[in-house]
Short mmCIF file of C-alpha atoms in Angstrom, two decimals:
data_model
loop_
_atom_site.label_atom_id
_atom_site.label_comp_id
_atom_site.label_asym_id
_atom_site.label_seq_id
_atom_site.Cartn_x
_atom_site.Cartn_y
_atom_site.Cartn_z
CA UNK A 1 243.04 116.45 25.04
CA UNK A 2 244.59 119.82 26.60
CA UNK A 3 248.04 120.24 26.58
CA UNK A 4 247.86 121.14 30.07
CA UNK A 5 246.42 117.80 30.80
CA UNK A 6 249.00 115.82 29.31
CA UNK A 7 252.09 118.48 30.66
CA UNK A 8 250.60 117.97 34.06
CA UNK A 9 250.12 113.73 33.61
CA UNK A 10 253.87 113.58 32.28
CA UNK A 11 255.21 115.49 35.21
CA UNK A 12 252.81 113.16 37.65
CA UNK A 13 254.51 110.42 36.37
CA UNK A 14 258.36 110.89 36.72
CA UNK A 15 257.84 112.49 39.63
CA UNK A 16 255.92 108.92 41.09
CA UNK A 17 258.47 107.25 39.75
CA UNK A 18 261.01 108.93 41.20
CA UNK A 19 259.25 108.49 44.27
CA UNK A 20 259.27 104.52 43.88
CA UNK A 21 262.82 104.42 42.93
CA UNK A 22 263.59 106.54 45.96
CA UNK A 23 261.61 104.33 48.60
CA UNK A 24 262.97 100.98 46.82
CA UNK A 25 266.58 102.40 47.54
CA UNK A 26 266.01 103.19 50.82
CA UNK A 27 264.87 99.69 51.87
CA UNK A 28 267.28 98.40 50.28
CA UNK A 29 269.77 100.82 51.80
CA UNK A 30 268.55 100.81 55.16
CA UNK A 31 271.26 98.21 56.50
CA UNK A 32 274.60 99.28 54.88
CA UNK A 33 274.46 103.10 54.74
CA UNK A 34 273.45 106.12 56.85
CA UNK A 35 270.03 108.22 55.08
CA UNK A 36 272.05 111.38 54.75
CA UNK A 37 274.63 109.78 53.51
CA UNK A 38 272.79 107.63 51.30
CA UNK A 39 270.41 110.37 50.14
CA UNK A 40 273.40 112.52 49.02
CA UNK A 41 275.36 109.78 46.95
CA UNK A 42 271.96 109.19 45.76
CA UNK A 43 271.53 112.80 44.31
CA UNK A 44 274.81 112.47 42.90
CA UNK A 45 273.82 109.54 40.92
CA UNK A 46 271.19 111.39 39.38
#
């Protein structure tokens, strides 16, 4: 396979899942805290 295939599939990847973790965070958020606020404590936890 090309290296560039593989480099790009990685990156794909954490970035979906990233994306998932995000969205399941944000439902589960929704109730208790404010988006900006939750989106920057959420940065911080990274």
């Amino acid at each position: 396979m090309n290296s560039n295939l593989i480099f790009a599939a990685t990156v794909a990847g954490l970035l979906l899942t990233v994306l998932i973790v995000w969205v399941l965070r944000k439902i589960r958020n929704r109730r208790t805290a404010r988006p900006c606020e939750d989106d920057i404590e959420w940065w911080r936890g990274l």
